[in-house]
Amino acid sequence: MTDPVAAMMARLRAEYLAEMPERLAAIEAAAARAVAGEEGAATALGRLLHQLAGSAGAYGFTRATALCREAEAVLAARPAPGSPELRGLAGLADRIRAALEEGPPV
């Protein structure tokens, strides 16, 4: 017999993951703008990361949450445009995508 709560969570996770291409594209674009020094881009990136960190955690994607929180900490230090700290955020969307593909811990 299938656990109805587990089945519901699996369905909700699938719906959540279906939203990820658009959300990760937004993170990727905001990160590129932040590295380039576009005004307001770092703030926008921080907001996107904060939202994703919370929702990923709610669905059990702890590694994705940790990556978002680490990036939020970098942004909180207000690094200069083009700085090594900001350039380190390049590829962040890919790292988050990989963490989501790993799935939640069982």
JSON list of C-alpha atoms in Angstrom, two decimals:
[
{"chain": "A", "resi": 1, "resn": "MET", "atom": "CA", "xyz": [0.00, 0.00, 0.00]},
{"chain": "A", "resi": 2, "resn": "THR", "atom": "CA", "xyz": [1.29, 3.47, -0.88]},
{"chain": "A", "resi": 3, "resn": "ASP", "atom": "CA", "xyz": [1.64, 6.06, 1.85]},
{"chain": "A", "resi": 4, "resn": "PRO", "atom": "CA", "xyz": [-0.75, 8.88, 0.84]},
{"chain": "A", "resi": 5, "resn": "VAL", "atom": "CA", "xyz": [1.40, 11.58, 2.45]},
{"chain": "A", "resi": 6, "resn": "ALA", "atom": "CA", "xyz": [4.52, 10.35, 0.67]},
{"chain": "A", "resi": 7, "resn": "ALA", "atom": "CA", "xyz": [2.62, 10.21, -2.61]},
{"chain": "A", "resi": 8, "resn": "MET", "atom": "CA", "xyz": [1.35, 13.76, -2.12]},
{"chain": "A", "resi": 9, "resn": "MET", "atom": "CA", "xyz": [4.85, 15.03, -1.27]},
{"chain": "A", "resi": 10, "resn": "ALA", "atom": "CA", "xyz": [6.24, 13.33, -4.37]},
{"chain": "A", "resi": 11, "resn": "ARG", "atom": "CA", "xyz": [3.61, 15.04, -6.49]},
{"chain": "A", "resi": 12, "resn": "LEU", "atom": "CA", "xyz": [4.28, 18.42, -4.89]},
{"chain": "A", "resi": 13, "resn": "ARG", "atom": "CA", "xyz": [8.05, 18.01, -5.36]},
{"chain": "A", "resi": 14, "resn": "ALA", "atom": "CA", "xyz": [7.50, 17.20, -9.04]},
{"chain": "A", "resi": 15, "resn": "GLU", "atom": "CA", "xyz": [5.40, 20.34, -9.47]},
{"chain": "A", "resi": 16, "resn": "TYR", "atom": "CA", "xyz": [8.04, 22.37, -7.62]},
{"chain": "A", "resi": 17, "resn": "LEU", "atom": "CA", "xyz": [10.84, 21.00, -9.80]},
{"chain": "A", "resi": 18, "resn": "ALA", "atom": "CA", "xyz": [8.83, 21.83, -12.93]},
{"chain": "A", "resi": 19, "resn": "GLU", "atom": "CA", "xyz": [9.18, 25.52, -11.96]},
{"chain": "A", "resi": 20, "resn": "MET", "atom": "CA", "xyz": [12.95, 25.32, -11.64]},
{"chain": "A", "resi": 21, "resn": "PRO", "atom": "CA", "xyz": [14.08, 26.03, -15.21]},
{"chain": "A", "resi": 22, "resn": "GLU", "atom": "CA", "xyz": [12.45, 29.47, -15.09]},
{"chain": "A", "resi": 23, "resn": "ARG", "atom": "CA", "xyz": [13.61, 30.23, -11.54]},
{"chain": "A", "resi": 24, "resn": "LEU", "atom": "CA", "xyz": [17.17, 29.10, -12.21]},
{"chain": "A", "resi": 25, "resn": "ALA", "atom": "CA", "xyz": [17.30, 31.13, -15.42]},
{"chain": "A", "resi": 26, "resn": "ALA", "atom": "CA", "xyz": [16.31, 34.20, -13.41]},
{"chain": "A", "resi": 27, "resn": "ILE", "atom": "CA", "xyz": [19.07, 33.47, -10.87]},
{"chain": "A", "resi": 28, "resn": "GLU", "atom": "CA", "xyz": [21.61, 32.97, -13.64]},
{"chain": "A", "resi": 29, "resn": "ALA", "atom": "CA", "xyz": [20.64, 36.25, -15.30]},
{"chain": "A", "resi": 30, "resn": "ALA", "atom": "CA", "xyz": [20.65, 38.19, -12.02]},
{"chain": "A", "resi": 31, "resn": "ALA", "atom": "CA", "xyz": [24.06, 36.75, -11.11]},
{"chain": "A", "resi": 32, "resn": "ALA", "atom": "CA", "xyz": [25.50, 37.85, -14.46]},
{"chain": "A", "resi": 33, "resn": "ARG", "atom": "CA", "xyz": [24.08, 41.34, -13.97]},
{"chain": "A", "resi": 34, "resn": "ALA", "atom": "CA", "xyz": [25.45, 41.49, -10.42]},
{"chain": "A", "resi": 35, "resn": "VAL", "atom": "CA", "xyz": [28.94, 40.49, -11.57]},
{"chain": "A", "resi": 36, "resn": "ALA", "atom": "CA", "xyz": [28.75, 43.20, -14.24]},
{"chain": "A", "resi": 37, "resn": "GLY", "atom": "CA", "xyz": [27.84, 45.74, -11.58]},
{"chain": "A", "resi": 38, "resn": "GLU", "atom": "CA", "xyz": [24.32, 46.55, -12.75]},
{"chain": "A", "resi": 39, "resn": "GLU", "atom": "CA", "xyz": [22.59, 48.65, -10.12]},
{"chain": "A", "resi": 40, "resn": "GLY", "atom": "CA", "xyz": [20.10, 46.66, -8.08]},
{"chain": "A", "resi": 41, "resn": "ALA", "atom": "CA", "xyz": [21.13, 43.30, -9.53]},
{"chain": "A", "resi": 42, "resn": "ALA", "atom": "CA", "xyz": [22.78, 42.02, -6.35]},
{"chain": "A", "resi": 43, "resn": "THR", "atom": "CA", "xyz": [19.65, 42.90, -4.38]},
{"chain": "A", "resi": 44, "resn": "ALA", "atom": "CA", "xyz": [17.45, 41.14, -6.93]},
{"chain": "A", "resi": 45, "resn": "LEU", "atom": "CA", "xyz": [19.73, 38.11, -6.85]},
{"chain": "A", "resi": 46, "resn": "GLY", "atom": "CA", "xyz": [19.63, 38.04, -3.07]},
{"chain": "A", "resi": 47, "resn": "ARG", "atom": "CA", "xyz": [15.84, 38.11, -3.11]},
{"chain": "A", "resi": 48, "resn": "LEU", "atom": "CA", "xyz": [15.66, 35.24, -5.62]},
{"chain": "A", "resi": 49, "resn": "LEU", "atom": "CA", "xyz": [18.14, 33.20, -3.59]},
{"chain": "A", "resi": 50, "resn": "HIS", "atom": "CA", "xyz": [16.29, 33.85, -0.34]},
{"chain": "A", "resi": 51, "resn": "GLN", "atom": "CA", "xyz": [13.00, 32.69, -1.85]},
{"chain": "A", "resi": 52, "resn": "LEU", "atom": "CA", "xyz": [14.56, 29.59, -3.34]},
{"chain": "A", "resi": 53, "resn": "ALA", "atom": "CA", "xyz": [16.43, 28.74, -0.14]},
{"chain": "A", "resi": 54, "resn": "GLY", "atom": "CA", "xyz": [13.19, 28.74, 1.82]},
{"chain": "A", "resi": 55, "resn": "SER", "atom": "CA", "xyz": [11.11, 26.81, -0.66]},
{"chain": "A", "resi": 56, "resn": "ALA", "atom": "CA", "xyz": [13.85, 24.26, -1.38]},
{"chain": "A", "resi": 57, "resn": "GLY", "atom": "CA", "xyz": [14.17, 23.62, 2.34]},
{"chain": "A", "resi": 58, "resn": "ALA", "atom": "CA", "xyz": [10.43, 23.14, 2.67]},
{"chain": "A", "resi": 59, "resn": "TYR", "atom": "CA", "xyz": [10.60, 20.38, 0.05]},
{"chain": "A", "resi": 60, "resn": "GLY", "atom": "CA", "xyz": [13.62, 18.76, 1.66]},
{"chain": "A", "resi": 61, "resn": "PHE", "atom": "CA", "xyz": [16.30, 19.93, -0.79]},
{"chain": "A", "resi": 62, "resn": "THR", "atom": "CA", "xyz": [18.79, 20.79, 1.92]},
{"chain": "A", "resi": 63, "resn": "ARG", "atom": "CA", "xyz": [21.84, 20.99, -0.36]},
{"chain": "A", "resi": 64, "resn": "ALA", "atom": "CA", "xyz": [20.12, 23.53, -2.63]},
{"chain": "A", "resi": 65, "resn": "THR", "atom": "CA", "xyz": [19.14, 25.53, 0.45]},
{"chain": "A", "resi": 66, "resn": "ALA", "atom": "CA", "xyz": [22.73, 25.51, 1.68]},
{"chain": "A", "resi": 67, "resn": "LEU", "atom": "CA", "xyz": [24.04, 26.75, -1.68]},
{"chain": "A", "resi": 68, "resn": "CYS", "atom": "CA", "xyz": [21.52, 29.59, -1.69]},
{"chain": "A", "resi": 69, "resn": "ARG", "atom": "CA", "xyz": [22.39, 30.56, 1.89]},
{"chain": "A", "resi": 70, "resn": "GLU", "atom": "CA", "xyz": [26.11, 30.56, 1.08]},
{"chain": "A", "resi": 71, "resn": "ALA", "atom": "CA", "xyz": [25.50, 32.85, -1.87]},
{"chain": "A", "resi": 72, "resn": "GLU", "atom": "CA", "xyz": [23.29, 35.09, 0.27]},
{"chain": "A", "resi": 73, "resn": "ALA", "atom": "CA", "xyz": [26.19, 35.44, 2.72]},
{"chain": "A", "resi": 74, "resn": "VAL", "atom": "CA", "xyz": [28.50, 36.50, -0.12]},
{"chain": "A", "resi": 75, "resn": "LEU", "atom": "CA", "xyz": [25.98, 39.13, -1.21]},
{"chain": "A", "resi": 76, "resn": "ALA", "atom": "CA", "xyz": [25.45, 40.35, 2.37]},
{"chain": "A", "resi": 77, "resn": "ALA", "atom": "CA", "xyz": [29.12, 41.37, 2.44]},
{"chain": "A", "resi": 78, "resn": "ARG", "atom": "CA", "xyz": [28.35, 43.74, -0.48]},
{"chain": "A", "resi": 79, "resn": "PRO", "atom": "CA", "xyz": [31.30, 42.75, -2.69]},
{"chain": "A", "resi": 80, "resn": "ALA", "atom": "CA", "xyz": [32.43, 45.16, -5.38]},
{"chain": "A", "resi": 81, "resn": "PRO", "atom": "CA", "xyz": [31.22, 44.61, -8.94]},
{"chain": "A", "resi": 82, "resn": "GLY", "atom": "CA", "xyz": [33.51, 42.21, -10.75]},
{"chain": "A", "resi": 83, "resn": "SER", "atom": "CA", "xyz": [35.13, 41.11, -7.48]},
{"chain": "A", "resi": 84, "resn": "PRO", "atom": "CA", "xyz": [36.32, 37.52, -7.06]},
{"chain": "A", "resi": 85, "resn": "GLU", "atom": "CA", "xyz": [33.51, 36.98, -4.56]},
{"chain": "A", "resi": 86, "resn": "LEU", "atom": "CA", "xyz": [30.88, 37.97, -7.10]},
{"chain": "A", "resi": 87, "resn": "ARG", "atom": "CA", "xyz": [32.58, 36.11, -9.93]},
{"chain": "A", "resi": 88, "resn": "GLY", "atom": "CA", "xyz": [32.42, 33.07, -7.68]},
{"chain": "A", "resi": 89, "resn": "LEU", "atom": "CA", "xyz": [28.65, 33.18, -8.11]},
{"chain": "A", "resi": 90, "resn": "ALA", "atom": "CA", "xyz": [29.03, 32.36, -11.80]},
{"chain": "A", "resi": 91, "resn": "GLY", "atom": "CA", "xyz": [27.62, 28.91, -12.35]},
{"chain": "A", "resi": 92, "resn": "LEU", "atom": "CA", "xyz": [25.54, 29.13, -9.18]},
{"chain": "A", "resi": 93, "resn": "ALA", "atom": "CA", "xyz": [22.36, 28.16, -11.04]},
{"chain": "A", "resi": 94, "resn": "ASP", "atom": "CA", "xyz": [24.10, 25.05, -12.35]},
{"chain": "A", "resi": 95, "resn": "ARG", "atom": "CA", "xyz": [25.23, 24.07, -8.86]},
{"chain": "A", "resi": 96, "resn": "ILE", "atom": "CA", "xyz": [21.72, 24.56, -7.50]},
{"chain": "A", "resi": 97, "resn": "ARG", "atom": "CA", "xyz": [20.28, 22.57, -10.42]},
{"chain": "A", "resi": 98, "resn": "ALA", "atom": "CA", "xyz": [22.64, 19.70, -9.64]},
{"chain": "A", "resi": 99, "resn": "ALA", "atom": "CA", "xyz": [21.67, 19.80, -5.96]},
{"chain": "A", "resi": 100, "resn": "LEU", "atom": "CA", "xyz": [17.99, 19.66, -6.89]},
{"chain": "A", "resi": 101, "resn": "GLU", "atom": "CA", "xyz": [18.62, 16.73, -9.22]},
{"chain": "A", "resi": 102, "resn": "GLU", "atom": "CA", "xyz": [20.26, 14.85, -6.35]},
{"chain": "A", "resi": 103, "resn": "GLY", "atom": "CA", "xyz": [16.90, 15.03, -4.64]},
{"chain": "A", "resi": 104, "resn": "PRO", "atom": "CA", "xyz": [16.15, 15.37, -0.97]},
{"chain": "A", "resi": 105, "resn": "PRO", "atom": "CA", "xyz": [17.95, 13.17, 1.54]},
{"chain": "A", "resi": 106, "resn": "VAL", "atom": "CA", "xyz": [16.03, 10.03, 2.33]}
]
